[in-house]
Tab-separated table of C-alpha atoms in Angstrom:
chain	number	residue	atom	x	y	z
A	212	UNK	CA	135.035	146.905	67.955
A	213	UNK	CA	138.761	147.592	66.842
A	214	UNK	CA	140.524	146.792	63.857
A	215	UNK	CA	142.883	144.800	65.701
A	216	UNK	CA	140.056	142.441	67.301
A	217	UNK	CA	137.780	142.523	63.815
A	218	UNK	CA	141.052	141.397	62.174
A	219	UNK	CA	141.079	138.708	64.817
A	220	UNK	CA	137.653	137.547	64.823
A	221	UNK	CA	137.727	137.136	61.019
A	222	UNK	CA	140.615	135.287	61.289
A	223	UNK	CA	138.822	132.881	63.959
A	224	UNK	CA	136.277	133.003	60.921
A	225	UNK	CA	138.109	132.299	58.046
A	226	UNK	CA	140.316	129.034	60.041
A	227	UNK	CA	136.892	127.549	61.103
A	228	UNK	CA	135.325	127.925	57.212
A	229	UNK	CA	138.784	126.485	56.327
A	230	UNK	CA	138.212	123.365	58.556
A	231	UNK	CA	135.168	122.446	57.498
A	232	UNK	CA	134.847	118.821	56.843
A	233	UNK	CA	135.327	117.704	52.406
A	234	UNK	CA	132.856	115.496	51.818
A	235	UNK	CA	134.953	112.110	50.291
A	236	UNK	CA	131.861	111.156	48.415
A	237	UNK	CA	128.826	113.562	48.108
A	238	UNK	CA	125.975	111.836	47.594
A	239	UNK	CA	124.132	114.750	49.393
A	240	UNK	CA	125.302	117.196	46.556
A	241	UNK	CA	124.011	115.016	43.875
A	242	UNK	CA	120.325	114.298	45.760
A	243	UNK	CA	120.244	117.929	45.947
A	244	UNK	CA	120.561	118.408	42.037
A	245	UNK	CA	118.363	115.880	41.088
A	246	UNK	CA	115.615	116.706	43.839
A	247	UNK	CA	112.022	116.854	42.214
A	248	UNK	CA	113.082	114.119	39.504
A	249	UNK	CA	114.090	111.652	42.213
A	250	UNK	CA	111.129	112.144	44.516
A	251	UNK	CA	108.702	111.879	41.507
A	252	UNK	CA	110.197	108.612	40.668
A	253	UNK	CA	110.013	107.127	44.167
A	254	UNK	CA	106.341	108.345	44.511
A	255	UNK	CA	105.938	106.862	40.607
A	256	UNK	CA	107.035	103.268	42.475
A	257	UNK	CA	104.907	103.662	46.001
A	258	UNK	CA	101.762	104.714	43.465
A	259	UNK	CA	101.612	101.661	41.303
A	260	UNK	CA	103.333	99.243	43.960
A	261	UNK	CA	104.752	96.920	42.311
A	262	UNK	CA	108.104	96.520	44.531
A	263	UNK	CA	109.726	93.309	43.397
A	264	UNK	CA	110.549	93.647	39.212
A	265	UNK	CA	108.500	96.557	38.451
A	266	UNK	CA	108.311	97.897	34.993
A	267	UNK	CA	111.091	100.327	36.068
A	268	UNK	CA	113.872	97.362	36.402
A	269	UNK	CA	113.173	96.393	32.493
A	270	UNK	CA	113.678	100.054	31.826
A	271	UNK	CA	117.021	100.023	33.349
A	272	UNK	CA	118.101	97.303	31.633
A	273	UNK	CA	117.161	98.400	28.735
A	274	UNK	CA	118.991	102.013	29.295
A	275	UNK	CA	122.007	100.188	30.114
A	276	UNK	CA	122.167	97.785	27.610
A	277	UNK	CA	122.277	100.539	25.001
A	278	UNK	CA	124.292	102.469	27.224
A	279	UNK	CA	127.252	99.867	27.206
A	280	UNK	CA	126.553	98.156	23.929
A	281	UNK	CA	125.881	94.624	25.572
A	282	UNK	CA	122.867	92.587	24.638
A	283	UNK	CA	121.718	91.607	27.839
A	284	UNK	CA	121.429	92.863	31.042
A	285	UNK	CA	120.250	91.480	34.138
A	286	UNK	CA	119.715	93.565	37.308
A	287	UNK	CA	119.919	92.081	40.615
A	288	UNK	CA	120.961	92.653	44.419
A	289	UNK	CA	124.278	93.648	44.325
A	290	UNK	CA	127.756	93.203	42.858
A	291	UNK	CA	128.445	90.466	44.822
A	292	UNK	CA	125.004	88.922	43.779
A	293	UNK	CA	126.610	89.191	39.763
A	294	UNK	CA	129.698	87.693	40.214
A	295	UNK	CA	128.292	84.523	42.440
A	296	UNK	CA	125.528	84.228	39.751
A	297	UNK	CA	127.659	84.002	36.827
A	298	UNK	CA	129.552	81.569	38.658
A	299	UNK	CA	126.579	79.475	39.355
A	300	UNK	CA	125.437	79.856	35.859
A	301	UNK	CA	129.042	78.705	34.591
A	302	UNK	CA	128.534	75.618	37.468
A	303	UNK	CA	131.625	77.184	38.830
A	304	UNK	CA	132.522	74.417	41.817
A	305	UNK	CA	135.211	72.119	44.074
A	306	UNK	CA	137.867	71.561	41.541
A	307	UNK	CA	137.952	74.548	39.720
A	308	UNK	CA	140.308	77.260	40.101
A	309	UNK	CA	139.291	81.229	39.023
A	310	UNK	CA	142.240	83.113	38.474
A	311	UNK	CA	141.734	86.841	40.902
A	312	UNK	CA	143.760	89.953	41.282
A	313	UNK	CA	144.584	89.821	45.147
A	314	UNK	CA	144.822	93.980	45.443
A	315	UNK	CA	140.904	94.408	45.244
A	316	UNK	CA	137.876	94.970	47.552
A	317	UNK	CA	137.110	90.994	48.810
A	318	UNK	CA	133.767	90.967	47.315
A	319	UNK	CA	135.574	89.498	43.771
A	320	UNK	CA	136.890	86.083	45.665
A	321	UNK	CA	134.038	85.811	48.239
A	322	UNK	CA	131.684	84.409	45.536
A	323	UNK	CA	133.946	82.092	44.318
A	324	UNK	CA	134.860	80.253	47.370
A	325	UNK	CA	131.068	80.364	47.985
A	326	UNK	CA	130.460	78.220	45.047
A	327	UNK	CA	133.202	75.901	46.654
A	328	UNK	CA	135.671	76.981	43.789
A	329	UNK	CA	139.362	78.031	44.920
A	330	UNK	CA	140.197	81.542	44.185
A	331	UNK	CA	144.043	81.815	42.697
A	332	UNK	CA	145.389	84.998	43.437
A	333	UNK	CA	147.571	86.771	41.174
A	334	UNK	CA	149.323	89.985	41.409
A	335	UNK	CA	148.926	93.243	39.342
A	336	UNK	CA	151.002	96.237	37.398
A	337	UNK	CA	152.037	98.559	40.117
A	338	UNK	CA	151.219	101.356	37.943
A	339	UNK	CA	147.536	100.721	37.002
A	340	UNK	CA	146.495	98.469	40.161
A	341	UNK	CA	144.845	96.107	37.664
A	342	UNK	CA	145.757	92.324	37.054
A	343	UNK	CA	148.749	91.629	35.831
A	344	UNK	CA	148.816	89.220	32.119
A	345	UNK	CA	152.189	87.755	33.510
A	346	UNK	CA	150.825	86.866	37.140
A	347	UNK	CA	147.712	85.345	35.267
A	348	UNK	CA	150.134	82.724	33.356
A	349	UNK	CA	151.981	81.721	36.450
A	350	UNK	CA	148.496	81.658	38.380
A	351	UNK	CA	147.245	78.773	35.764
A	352	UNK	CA	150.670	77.015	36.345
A	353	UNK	CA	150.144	76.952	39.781
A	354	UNK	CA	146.467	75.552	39.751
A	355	UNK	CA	147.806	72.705	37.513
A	356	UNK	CA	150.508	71.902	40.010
A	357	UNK	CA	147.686	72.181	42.760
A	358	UNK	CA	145.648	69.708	40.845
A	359	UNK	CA	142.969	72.591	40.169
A	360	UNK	CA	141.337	73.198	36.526
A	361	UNK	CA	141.470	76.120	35.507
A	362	UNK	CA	138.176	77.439	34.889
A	363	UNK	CA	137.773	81.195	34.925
A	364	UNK	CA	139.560	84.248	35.410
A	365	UNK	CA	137.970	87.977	36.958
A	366	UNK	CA	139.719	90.588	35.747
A	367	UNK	CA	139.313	93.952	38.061
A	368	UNK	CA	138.285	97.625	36.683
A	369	UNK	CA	139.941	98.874	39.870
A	370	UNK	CA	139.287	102.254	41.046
A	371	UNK	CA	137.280	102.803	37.838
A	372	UNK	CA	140.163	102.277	35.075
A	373	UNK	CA	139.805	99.192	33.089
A	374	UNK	CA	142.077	95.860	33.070
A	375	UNK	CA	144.641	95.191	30.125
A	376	UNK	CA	141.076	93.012	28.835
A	377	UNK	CA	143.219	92.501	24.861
A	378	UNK	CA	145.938	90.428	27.035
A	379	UNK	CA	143.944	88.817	29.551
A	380	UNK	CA	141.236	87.487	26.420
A	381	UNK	CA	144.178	86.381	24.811
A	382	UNK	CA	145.309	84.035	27.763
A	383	UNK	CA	142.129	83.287	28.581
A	384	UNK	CA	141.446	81.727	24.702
A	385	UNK	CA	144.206	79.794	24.994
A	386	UNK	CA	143.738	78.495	28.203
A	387	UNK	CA	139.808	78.022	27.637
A	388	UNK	CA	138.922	80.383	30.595
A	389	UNK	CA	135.527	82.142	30.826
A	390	UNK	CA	135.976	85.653	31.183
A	391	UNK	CA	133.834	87.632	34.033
A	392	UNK	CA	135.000	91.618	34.197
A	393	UNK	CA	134.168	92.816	37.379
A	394	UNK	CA	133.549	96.262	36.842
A	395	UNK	CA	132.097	96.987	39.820
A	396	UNK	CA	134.365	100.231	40.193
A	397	UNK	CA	134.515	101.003	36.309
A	398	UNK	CA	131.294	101.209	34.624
A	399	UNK	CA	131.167	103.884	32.348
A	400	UNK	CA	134.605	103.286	31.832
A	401	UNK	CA	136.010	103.084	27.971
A	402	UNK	CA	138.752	100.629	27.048
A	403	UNK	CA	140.401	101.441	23.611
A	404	UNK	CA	137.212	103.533	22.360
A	405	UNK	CA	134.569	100.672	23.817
A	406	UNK	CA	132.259	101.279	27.036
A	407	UNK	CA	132.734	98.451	29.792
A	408	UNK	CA	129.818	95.837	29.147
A	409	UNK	CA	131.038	93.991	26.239
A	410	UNK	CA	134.566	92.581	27.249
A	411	UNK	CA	134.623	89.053	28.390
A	412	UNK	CA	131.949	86.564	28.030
A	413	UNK	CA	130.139	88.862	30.755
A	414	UNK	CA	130.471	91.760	32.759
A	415	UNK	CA	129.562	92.663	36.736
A	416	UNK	CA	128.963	95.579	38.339
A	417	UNK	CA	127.598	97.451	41.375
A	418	UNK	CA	125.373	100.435	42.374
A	419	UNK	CA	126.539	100.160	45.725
A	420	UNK	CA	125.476	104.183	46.835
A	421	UNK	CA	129.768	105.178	46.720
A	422	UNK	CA	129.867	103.996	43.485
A	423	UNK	CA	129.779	106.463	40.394
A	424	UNK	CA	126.634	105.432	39.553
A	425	UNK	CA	125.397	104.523	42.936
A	426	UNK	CA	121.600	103.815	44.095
A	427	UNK	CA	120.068	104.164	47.367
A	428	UNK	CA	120.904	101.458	48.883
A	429	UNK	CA	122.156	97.641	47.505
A	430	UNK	CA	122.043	96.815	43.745
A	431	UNK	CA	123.794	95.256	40.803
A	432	UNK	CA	124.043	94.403	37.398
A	433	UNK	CA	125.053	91.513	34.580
A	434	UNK	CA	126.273	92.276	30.944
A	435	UNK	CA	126.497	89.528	28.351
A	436	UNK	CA	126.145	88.759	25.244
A	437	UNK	CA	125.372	85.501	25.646
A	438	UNK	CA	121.272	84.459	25.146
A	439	UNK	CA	121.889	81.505	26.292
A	440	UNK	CA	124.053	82.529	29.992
A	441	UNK	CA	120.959	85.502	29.932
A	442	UNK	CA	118.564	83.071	30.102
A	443	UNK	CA	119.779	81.014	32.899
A	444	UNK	CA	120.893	84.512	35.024
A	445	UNK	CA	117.223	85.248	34.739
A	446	UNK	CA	116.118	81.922	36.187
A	447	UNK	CA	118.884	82.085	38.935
A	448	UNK	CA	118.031	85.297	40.381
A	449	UNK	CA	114.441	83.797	40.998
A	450	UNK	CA	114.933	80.746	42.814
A	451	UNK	CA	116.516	78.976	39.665
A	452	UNK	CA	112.554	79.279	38.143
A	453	UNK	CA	111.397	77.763	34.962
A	454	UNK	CA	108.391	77.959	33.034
A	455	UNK	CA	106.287	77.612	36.290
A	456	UNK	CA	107.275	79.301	39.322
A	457	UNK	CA	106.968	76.422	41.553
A	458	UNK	CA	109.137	74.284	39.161
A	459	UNK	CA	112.628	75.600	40.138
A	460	UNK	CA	115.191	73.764	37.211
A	461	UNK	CA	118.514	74.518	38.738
A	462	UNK	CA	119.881	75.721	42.136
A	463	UNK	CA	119.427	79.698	42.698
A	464	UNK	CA	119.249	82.632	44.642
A	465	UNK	CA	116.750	85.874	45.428
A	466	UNK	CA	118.912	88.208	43.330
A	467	UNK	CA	116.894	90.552	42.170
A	468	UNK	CA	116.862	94.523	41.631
A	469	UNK	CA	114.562	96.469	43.957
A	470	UNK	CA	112.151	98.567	41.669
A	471	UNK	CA	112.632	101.511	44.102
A	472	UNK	CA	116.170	101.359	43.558
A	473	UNK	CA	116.058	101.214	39.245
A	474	UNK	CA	114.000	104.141	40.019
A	475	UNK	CA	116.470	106.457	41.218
A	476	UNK	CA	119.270	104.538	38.807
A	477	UNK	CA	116.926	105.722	36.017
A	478	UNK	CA	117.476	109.050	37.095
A	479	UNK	CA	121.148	109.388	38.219
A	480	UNK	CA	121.682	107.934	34.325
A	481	UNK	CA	120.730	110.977	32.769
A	482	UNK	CA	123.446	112.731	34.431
A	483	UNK	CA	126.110	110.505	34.463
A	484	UNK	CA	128.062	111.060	31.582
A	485	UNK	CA	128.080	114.757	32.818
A	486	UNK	CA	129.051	113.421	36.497
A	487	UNK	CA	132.110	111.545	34.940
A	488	UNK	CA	133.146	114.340	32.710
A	489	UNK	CA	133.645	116.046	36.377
A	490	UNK	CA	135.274	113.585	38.095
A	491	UNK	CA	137.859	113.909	35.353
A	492	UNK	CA	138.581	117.249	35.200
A	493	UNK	CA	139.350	116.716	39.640
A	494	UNK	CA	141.610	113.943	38.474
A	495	UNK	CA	143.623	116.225	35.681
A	496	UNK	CA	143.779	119.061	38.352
A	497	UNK	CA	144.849	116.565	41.274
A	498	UNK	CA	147.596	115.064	38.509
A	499	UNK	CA	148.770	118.454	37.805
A	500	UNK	CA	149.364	119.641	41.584
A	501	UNK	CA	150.875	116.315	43.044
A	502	UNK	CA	152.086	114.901	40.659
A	503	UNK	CA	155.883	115.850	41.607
A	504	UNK	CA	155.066	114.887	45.441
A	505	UNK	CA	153.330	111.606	45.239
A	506	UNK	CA	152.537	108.953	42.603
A	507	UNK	CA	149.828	109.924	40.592
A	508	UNK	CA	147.592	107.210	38.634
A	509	UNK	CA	147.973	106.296	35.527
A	510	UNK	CA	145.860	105.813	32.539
A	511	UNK	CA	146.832	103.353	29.783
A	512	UNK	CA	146.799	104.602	26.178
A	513	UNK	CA	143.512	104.563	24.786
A	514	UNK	CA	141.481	103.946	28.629
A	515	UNK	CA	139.049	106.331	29.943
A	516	UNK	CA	138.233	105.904	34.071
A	517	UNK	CA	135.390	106.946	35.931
A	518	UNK	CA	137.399	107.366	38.720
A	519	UNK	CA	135.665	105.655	41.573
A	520	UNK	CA	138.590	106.477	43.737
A	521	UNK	CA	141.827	108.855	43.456
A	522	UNK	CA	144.190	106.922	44.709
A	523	UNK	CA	148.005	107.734	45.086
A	524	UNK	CA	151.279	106.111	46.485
A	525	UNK	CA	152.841	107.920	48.869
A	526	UNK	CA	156.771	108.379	49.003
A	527	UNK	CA	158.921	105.263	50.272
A	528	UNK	CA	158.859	105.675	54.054
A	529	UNK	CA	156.635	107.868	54.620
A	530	UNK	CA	154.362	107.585	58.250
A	531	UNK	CA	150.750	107.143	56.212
A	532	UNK	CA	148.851	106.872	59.493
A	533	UNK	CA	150.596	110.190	60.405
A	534	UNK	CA	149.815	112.163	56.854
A	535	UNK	CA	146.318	111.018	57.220
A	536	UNK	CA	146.007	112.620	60.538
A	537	UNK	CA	147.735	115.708	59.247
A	538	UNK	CA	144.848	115.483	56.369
A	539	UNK	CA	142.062	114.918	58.352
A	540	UNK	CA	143.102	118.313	60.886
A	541	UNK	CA	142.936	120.250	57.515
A	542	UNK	CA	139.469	118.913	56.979
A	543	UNK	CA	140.818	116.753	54.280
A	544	UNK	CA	139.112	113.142	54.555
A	545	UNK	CA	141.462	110.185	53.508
A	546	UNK	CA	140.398	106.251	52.822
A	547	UNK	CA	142.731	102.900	52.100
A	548	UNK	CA	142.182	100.625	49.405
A	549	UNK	CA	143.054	98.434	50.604
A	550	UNK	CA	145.359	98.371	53.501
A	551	UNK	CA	145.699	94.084	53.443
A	552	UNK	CA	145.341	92.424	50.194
A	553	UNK	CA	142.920	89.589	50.087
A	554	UNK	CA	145.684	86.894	50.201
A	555	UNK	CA	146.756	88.969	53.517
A	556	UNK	CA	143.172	88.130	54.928
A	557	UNK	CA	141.983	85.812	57.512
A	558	UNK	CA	139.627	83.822	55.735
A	559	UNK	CA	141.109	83.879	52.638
A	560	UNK	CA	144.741	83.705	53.331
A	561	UNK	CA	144.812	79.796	52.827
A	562	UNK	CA	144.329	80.090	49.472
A	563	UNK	CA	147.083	79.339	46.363
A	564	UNK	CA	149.207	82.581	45.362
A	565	UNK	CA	150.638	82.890	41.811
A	566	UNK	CA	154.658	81.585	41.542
A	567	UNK	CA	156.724	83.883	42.227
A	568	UNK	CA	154.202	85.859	44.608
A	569	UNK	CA	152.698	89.331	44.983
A	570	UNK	CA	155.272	91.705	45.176
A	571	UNK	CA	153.174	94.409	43.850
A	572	UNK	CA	149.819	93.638	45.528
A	573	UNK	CA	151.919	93.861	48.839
A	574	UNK	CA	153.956	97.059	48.111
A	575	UNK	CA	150.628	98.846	47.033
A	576	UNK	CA	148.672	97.643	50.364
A	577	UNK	CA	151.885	99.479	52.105
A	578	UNK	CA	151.644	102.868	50.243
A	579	UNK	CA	148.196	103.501	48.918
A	580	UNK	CA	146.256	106.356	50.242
A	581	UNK	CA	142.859	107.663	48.343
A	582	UNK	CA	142.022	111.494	48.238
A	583	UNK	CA	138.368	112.512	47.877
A	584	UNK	CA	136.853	112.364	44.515
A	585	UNK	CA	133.261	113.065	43.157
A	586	UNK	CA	131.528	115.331	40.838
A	587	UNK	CA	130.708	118.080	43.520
A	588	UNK	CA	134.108	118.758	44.241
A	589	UNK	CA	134.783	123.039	44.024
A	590	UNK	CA	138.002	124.075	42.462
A	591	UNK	CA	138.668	125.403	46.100
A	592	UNK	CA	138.143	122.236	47.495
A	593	UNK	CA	140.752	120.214	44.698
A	594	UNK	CA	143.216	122.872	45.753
A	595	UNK	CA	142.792	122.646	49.363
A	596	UNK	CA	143.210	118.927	49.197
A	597	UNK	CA	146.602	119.263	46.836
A	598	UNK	CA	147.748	122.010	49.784
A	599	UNK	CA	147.271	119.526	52.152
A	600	UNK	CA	148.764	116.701	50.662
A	601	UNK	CA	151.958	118.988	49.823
A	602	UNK	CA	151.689	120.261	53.077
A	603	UNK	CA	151.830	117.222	54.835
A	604	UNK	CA	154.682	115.823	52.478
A	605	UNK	CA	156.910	118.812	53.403
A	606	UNK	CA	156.336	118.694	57.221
């Protein structure tokens, strides 16, 4: 063979290696590292067989109460499972208004319109994505002129950075709002030197497998401090049991945690703090190389984030349907959260908006475009992403 056609078939080599496919979430990188500890928990699980609240869901709980610094915990189904069964617990119902942040994923409203409750959408700080303190207090003016009373407000760890939780408690005392955190994107999260779990009068979050601690399938989980609201979660996630099985007390659901599933949480646990640790230092190198191109996320003083996504604004005007295509023919997966807003939604659309409306929300669904982000990402891979995002910029 010649030099010129080696040179050529190396090139040919070296443009197909380059477009191989990033992985936007590589849960196939992580299996791989935990391999013999994951199997030997599954097999622990299909050798003693107990499937529905096996000893392995008390163990979870237990890890992740000390974990976060809560009292309680109660597993169960998913994150949309915790939210509705807090708001069951809290007899959330027609009447009530709950105060949510419209620029989220539409699993933090669909539980409270299940309970027949009206979610009140308010709008958020364009530079953290989470609920905005002033958009809360003209939320609970417009429930009052609606005839609503207000009843509870779900603040949003959004893409794994928590809320301003200081300001929102401090509305929320004075208005006499329960507090649910959904940190279904943020666990592991700190907010001014405390882990997520303890802020509010309880916490949600999920284990949904894209998560950054994500099982195998569906699951969830409740914080509190509160023995009492433990006590009645407990019951709800069973039917609304009492003493006796077959004398259900109160209205409930089959919310439980799959044993198999606590299983493999157990596991991923160990590593987690070392999985976050990595998904920061991808965030620090991502902020260093677009920062002057794009709109980089923000941390407030004194937050930590897990980073559950990397999400940036693009500039004003730019085609974002067009600089995801040039992305994705650079092997460079893209994904929008969230392209409508949940007040920009079919079936939720009816619903009251906070005076003076949601600029922000709006703006952001217009913009936003997230990069991939996990722990597996190679230093190659961060800087072929930043190429390709400054790439596609300058094109």
């Amino acid at each position: 063979m010649s030099t010129t056609q080696e040179g050529a078939k190396n090139q040919t080599m070296n443009q197909h290696l380059r477009s191989e496919p990033i992985p936007f979430i590589d849960v196939g990188a992580q299996r791989r590292r935990l391999g013999a500890s994951l199997d030997a928990a599954v097999k622990r699980v299909l050798d003693h067989c107990q499937f529905v609240n096996g000893p392995e869901v008390f163990e979870l709980e237990k890890q992740l109460a000390a974990y976060s610094g809560a009292k309680h915990v109660i597993g169960c189904a998913s994150g949309t499972d915790a939210i509705l069964m807090v708001m069951m617990a809290k007899n959330i119902g027609p009447g009530d208004a709950v105060f949510c942040p419209s620029f989220t994923f539409i699993a933090t409203a669909s539980p409270v319109a299940r309970t027949g409750a009206t979610p009140v959408y308010v709008d958020v700080d364009e530079a953290t994505f989470n609920m905005s303190p002033e958009s809360l207090k003209s939320g609970i003016a417009t429930a009052r002129k609606a005839g609503l009373k207000p009843a509870a407000v779900i603040p949003v760890d959004l893409f794994g950075q928590p809320a301003d939780h200081d300001a929102i408690a401090e509305i929320a005392r004075a208005e006499g709002l329960f507090v649910l955190d959904d940190a279904a994107q943020g666990f592991g999260a700190s907010y001014k030197g405390r882990k997520l779990g303890t802020f509010g009068h309880a916490t949600a979050t999920s284990f949904f497998p894209a998560k950054p601690l994500g099982c195998f399938g569906d699951g969830g989980a409740i914080f509190t401090d509160d023995d009492e609201l433990a006590a009645t979660l407990r019951s709800i996630r069973v039917h609304g049991q009492g003493v006796d099985k077959y004398d259900n007390v109160r209205l409930g659901l089959t919310g439980r945690l799959d044993t198999m599933q606590a299983a493999v949480l157990i596991e991923k646990l160990k590593i987690f703090d070392d999985e976050v640790a990595a998904r920061n230092k991808v965030a620090e190198r991502y902020a260093r190389g677009l920062s002057n191109v794009v709109t980089v996320p923000r941390l407030s003083p004194g937050n930590t984030s897990v980073w559950a996504q990397y999400t940036i604004r693009l500039p004003e005007g730019t085609d974002r349907d067009g600089f995801a295509a040039a992305l994705k023919a650079q092997g460079v997966p893209t994904a929008i959260y969230y392209g409508k807003s949940m007040h920009q939604q079919t079936a939720y659309k009816h619903y009251p908006v906070a005076e003076g409306g949601l600029p922000a929300c709006e703006s952001l669904s217009q913009d936003v475009i997230s990069l991939p982000m996990h722990a597996y990402l190679t230093e190659a891979d961060q800087e072929r992403v930043i190429a390709a995002v400054r790439g596609a910029l300058a094109g």
